[in-house]
């Protein structure tokens, strides 16, 4: 009597990248990732909300930065509005923020960040200044 042993189960080759589909990362997703990432930079704070180009409320170090992202293919371009703590160097702080944003957005999304435009909306002193009407 002869017995047949079952052979190894047939294996299927992993699908090639062209067979897996397409991953699309929205502009708003990149904006949220970048807004969170910029808070990790020392001395960087949020920017005031704007309506028709006019600041509404004040800049606040505790609020998040305002970020606009444009994703095209596998690249992203960022436009960031922040405030900076005084007396930190504006040029050094913005360059640190730019490098950090490029690294973190690429790390989280796999997109290449082609440019990061930064607008500094305010400088904040360590002591909060309260305004009074006299």
PDB file of C-alpha atoms in Angstrom:
ATOM      1  CA  UNK A   1       0.000   0.000   0.000  1.00  0.00           C
ATOM      2  CA  UNK A   2       1.314   3.430  -0.846  1.00  0.00           C
ATOM      3  CA  UNK A   3       0.373   6.630   0.854  1.00  0.00           C
ATOM      4  CA  UNK A   4       0.547  10.051  -0.587  1.00  0.00           C
ATOM      5  CA  UNK A   5       1.602  12.779   1.750  1.00  0.00           C
ATOM      6  CA  UNK A   6       0.126  16.146   1.233  1.00  0.00           C
ATOM      7  CA  UNK A   7       2.672  18.531  -0.281  1.00  0.00           C
ATOM      8  CA  UNK A   8       3.291  22.027   0.886  1.00  0.00           C
ATOM      9  CA  UNK A   9       0.438  24.401   0.326  1.00  0.00           C
ATOM     10  CA  UNK A  10       0.835  26.422  -2.820  1.00  0.00           C
ATOM     11  CA  UNK A  11       2.218  29.854  -2.077  1.00  0.00           C
ATOM     12  CA  UNK A  12       1.207  32.938  -3.896  1.00  0.00           C
ATOM     13  CA  UNK A  13       3.759  35.540  -4.715  1.00  0.00           C
ATOM     14  CA  UNK A  14       3.162  38.911  -3.089  1.00  0.00           C
ATOM     15  CA  UNK A  15       1.417  41.327  -5.350  1.00  0.00           C
ATOM     16  CA  UNK A  16       3.625  43.821  -7.122  1.00  0.00           C
ATOM     17  CA  UNK A  17       3.294  47.459  -6.219  1.00  0.00           C
ATOM     18  CA  UNK A  18       1.312  48.101  -9.387  1.00  0.00           C
ATOM     19  CA  UNK A  19      -1.293  45.551  -8.268  1.00  0.00           C
ATOM     20  CA  UNK A  20      -1.809  46.958  -4.772  1.00  0.00           C
ATOM     21  CA  UNK A  21      -3.673  50.131  -5.689  1.00  0.00           C
ATOM     22  CA  UNK A  22      -2.985  53.788  -5.084  1.00  0.00           C
ATOM     23  CA  UNK A  23      -2.458  55.630  -1.825  1.00  0.00           C
ATOM     24  CA  UNK A  24      -3.695  59.206  -1.841  1.00  0.00           C
ATOM     25  CA  UNK A  25      -2.891  61.549   1.036  1.00  0.00           C
ATOM     26  CA  UNK A  26      -5.136  64.595   1.166  1.00  0.00           C
ATOM     27  CA  UNK A  27      -3.988  68.167   1.626  1.00  0.00           C
ATOM     28  CA  UNK A  28      -5.856  68.401   4.933  1.00  0.00           C
ATOM     29  CA  UNK A  29      -4.049  65.329   6.298  1.00  0.00           C
ATOM     30  CA  UNK A  30      -0.659  66.862   5.511  1.00  0.00           C
ATOM     31  CA  UNK A  31      -1.828  70.156   7.053  1.00  0.00           C
ATOM     32  CA  UNK A  32      -2.744  68.458  10.331  1.00  0.00           C
ATOM     33  CA  UNK A  33       0.518  66.504  10.469  1.00  0.00           C
ATOM     34  CA  UNK A  34       2.558  69.666   9.799  1.00  0.00           C
ATOM     35  CA  UNK A  35       0.571  71.751  12.313  1.00  0.00           C
ATOM     36  CA  UNK A  36       1.313  69.174  14.988  1.00  0.00           C
ATOM     37  CA  UNK A  37       4.961  68.764  13.967  1.00  0.00           C
ATOM     38  CA  UNK A  38       5.727  72.490  14.146  1.00  0.00           C
ATOM     39  CA  UNK A  39       4.680  72.517  17.818  1.00  0.00           C
ATOM     40  CA  UNK A  40       7.680  70.260  18.496  1.00  0.00           C
ATOM     41  CA  UNK A  41      10.078  73.119  17.653  1.00  0.00           C
ATOM     42  CA  UNK A  42      11.264  75.251  20.605  1.00  0.00           C
ATOM     43  CA  UNK A  43      10.006  78.815  20.621  1.00  0.00           C
ATOM     44  CA  UNK A  44       7.336  78.345  17.961  1.00  0.00           C
ATOM     45  CA  UNK A  45       3.699  79.118  18.696  1.00  0.00           C
ATOM     46  CA  UNK A  46       0.410  79.543  16.955  1.00  0.00           C
ATOM     47  CA  UNK A  47      -0.861  82.276  14.707  1.00  0.00           C
ATOM     48  CA  UNK A  48      -4.048  84.304  14.924  1.00  0.00           C
ATOM     49  CA  UNK A  49      -7.043  83.278  12.879  1.00  0.00           C
ATOM     50  CA  UNK A  50      -7.738  85.566   9.946  1.00  0.00           C
ATOM     51  CA  UNK A  51     -10.894  86.714   8.234  1.00  0.00           C
ATOM     52  CA  UNK A  52     -10.423  88.485   4.900  1.00  0.00           C
ATOM     53  CA  UNK A  53      -6.747  88.963   5.730  1.00  0.00           C
ATOM     54  CA  UNK A  54      -7.393  90.674   9.072  1.00  0.00           C
ATOM     55  CA  UNK A  55      -6.226  89.016  12.304  1.00  0.00           C
ATOM     56  CA  UNK A  56      -9.107  87.998  14.552  1.00  0.00           C
ATOM     57  CA  UNK A  57      -8.024  87.535  18.145  1.00  0.00           C
ATOM     58  CA  UNK A  58      -4.379  87.472  19.103  1.00  0.00           C
ATOM     59  CA  UNK A  59      -1.500  85.178  18.373  1.00  0.00           C
ATOM     60  CA  UNK A  60      -1.151  82.526  21.033  1.00  0.00           C
ATOM     61  CA  UNK A  61       1.873  80.368  21.745  1.00  0.00           C
ATOM     62  CA  UNK A  62      -0.440  77.582  22.908  1.00  0.00           C
ATOM     63  CA  UNK A  63      -2.524  77.410  19.722  1.00  0.00           C
ATOM     64  CA  UNK A  64      -1.359  75.479  16.721  1.00  0.00           C
ATOM     65  CA  UNK A  65       0.232  77.074  13.720  1.00  0.00           C
ATOM     66  CA  UNK A  66      -1.841  77.677  10.617  1.00  0.00           C
ATOM     67  CA  UNK A  67      -0.700  75.394   7.799  1.00  0.00           C
ATOM     68  CA  UNK A  68      -1.834  75.171   4.193  1.00  0.00           C
ATOM     69  CA  UNK A  69      -0.578  72.219   2.151  1.00  0.00           C
ATOM     70  CA  UNK A  70      -0.716  71.454  -1.547  1.00  0.00           C
ATOM     71  CA  UNK A  71      -0.055  67.820  -2.468  1.00  0.00           C
ATOM     72  CA  UNK A  72       0.843  67.113  -6.084  1.00  0.00           C
ATOM     73  CA  UNK A  73       1.757  63.515  -6.880  1.00  0.00           C
ATOM     74  CA  UNK A  74       4.399  62.469  -4.382  1.00  0.00           C
ATOM     75  CA  UNK A  75       5.445  65.998  -3.343  1.00  0.00           C
ATOM     76  CA  UNK A  76       3.964  68.504  -0.924  1.00  0.00           C
ATOM     77  CA  UNK A  77       4.394  72.248  -0.547  1.00  0.00           C
ATOM     78  CA  UNK A  78       3.645  73.909   2.797  1.00  0.00           C
ATOM     79  CA  UNK A  79       2.663  77.460   3.727  1.00  0.00           C
ATOM     80  CA  UNK A  80       3.009  77.962   7.491  1.00  0.00           C
ATOM     81  CA  UNK A  81       1.998  80.873   9.764  1.00  0.00           C
ATOM     82  CA  UNK A  82       3.631  80.910  13.222  1.00  0.00           C
ATOM     83  CA  UNK A  83       4.634  83.164  16.088  1.00  0.00           C
ATOM     84  CA  UNK A  84       8.053  83.055  17.754  1.00  0.00           C
ATOM     85  CA  UNK A  85       9.141  83.654  21.360  1.00  0.00           C
ATOM     86  CA  UNK A  86      11.264  86.760  21.812  1.00  0.00           C
ATOM     87  CA  UNK A  87      14.339  87.043  21.991  1.00  0.00           C
ATOM     88  CA  UNK A  88      14.895  83.895  19.907  1.00  0.00           C
ATOM     89  CA  UNK A  89      16.504  84.439  16.521  1.00  0.00           C
ATOM     90  CA  UNK A  90      13.784  84.577  13.881  1.00  0.00           C
ATOM     91  CA  UNK A  91      16.032  83.286  11.085  1.00  0.00           C
ATOM     92  CA  UNK A  92      17.459  80.426  13.149  1.00  0.00           C
ATOM     93  CA  UNK A  93      14.062  79.423  14.554  1.00  0.00           C
ATOM     94  CA  UNK A  94      12.347  79.461  11.158  1.00  0.00           C
ATOM     95  CA  UNK A  95      15.171  77.436   9.613  1.00  0.00           C
ATOM     96  CA  UNK A  96      14.884  74.873  12.441  1.00  0.00           C
ATOM     97  CA  UNK A  97      11.118  74.762  11.905  1.00  0.00           C
ATOM     98  CA  UNK A  98      11.562  74.334   8.119  1.00  0.00           C
ATOM     99  CA  UNK A  99      13.997  71.411   8.515  1.00  0.00           C
ATOM    100  CA  UNK A 100      11.843  69.792  11.194  1.00  0.00           C
ATOM    101  CA  UNK A 101       8.662  70.094   9.120  1.00  0.00           C
ATOM    102  CA  UNK A 102      10.328  68.605   6.044  1.00  0.00           C
ATOM    103  CA  UNK A 103      11.682  65.671   8.031  1.00  0.00           C
ATOM    104  CA  UNK A 104       8.488  64.915   9.986  1.00  0.00           C
ATOM    105  CA  UNK A 105       6.069  65.227   7.049  1.00  0.00           C
ATOM    106  CA  UNK A 106       8.305  62.981   4.935  1.00  0.00           C
ATOM    107  CA  UNK A 107       8.577  60.534   7.849  1.00  0.00           C
ATOM    108  CA  UNK A 108       4.809  60.295   8.408  1.00  0.00           C
ATOM    109  CA  UNK A 109       3.549  60.445   4.821  1.00  0.00           C
ATOM    110  CA  UNK A 110       6.379  59.346   2.548  1.00  0.00           C
ATOM    111  CA  UNK A 111       5.852  62.522   0.518  1.00  0.00           C
ATOM    112  CA  UNK A 112       8.787  64.675  -0.493  1.00  0.00           C
ATOM    113  CA  UNK A 113       8.385  68.229   0.807  1.00  0.00           C
ATOM    114  CA  UNK A 114       9.471  70.520  -2.009  1.00  0.00           C
ATOM    115  CA  UNK A 115       9.205  73.801  -0.107  1.00  0.00           C
ATOM    116  CA  UNK A 116       8.113  75.290   3.216  1.00  0.00           C
ATOM    117  CA  UNK A 117       7.127  78.969   3.176  1.00  0.00           C
ATOM    118  CA  UNK A 118       7.007  80.425   6.693  1.00  0.00           C
ATOM    119  CA  UNK A 119       5.334  83.670   7.743  1.00  0.00           C
ATOM    120  CA  UNK A 120       6.093  84.934  11.253  1.00  0.00           C
ATOM    121  CA  UNK A 121       2.989  86.765  12.471  1.00  0.00           C
ATOM    122  CA  UNK A 122       4.221  87.882  15.907  1.00  0.00           C
ATOM    123  CA  UNK A 123       7.014  87.832  18.460  1.00  0.00           C
ATOM    124  CA  UNK A 124       6.043  86.980  22.051  1.00  0.00           C
ATOM    125  CA  UNK A 125       7.910  87.982  25.189  1.00  0.00           C
ATOM    126  CA  UNK A 126       8.283  85.582  28.090  1.00  0.00           C
ATOM    127  CA  UNK A 127       6.016  87.737  30.260  1.00  0.00           C
ATOM    128  CA  UNK A 128       2.488  88.020  29.046  1.00  0.00           C
ATOM    129  CA  UNK A 129       1.447  91.605  28.483  1.00  0.00           C
ATOM    130  CA  UNK A 130      -2.120  92.460  29.374  1.00  0.00           C
ATOM    131  CA  UNK A 131      -3.652  95.466  27.723  1.00  0.00           C
ATOM    132  CA  UNK A 132      -5.825  97.867  29.659  1.00  0.00           C
ATOM    133  CA  UNK A 133      -7.894 100.811  28.691  1.00  0.00           C
ATOM    134  CA  UNK A 134      -6.863 103.879  30.673  1.00  0.00           C
TER     135      UNK A 134
END
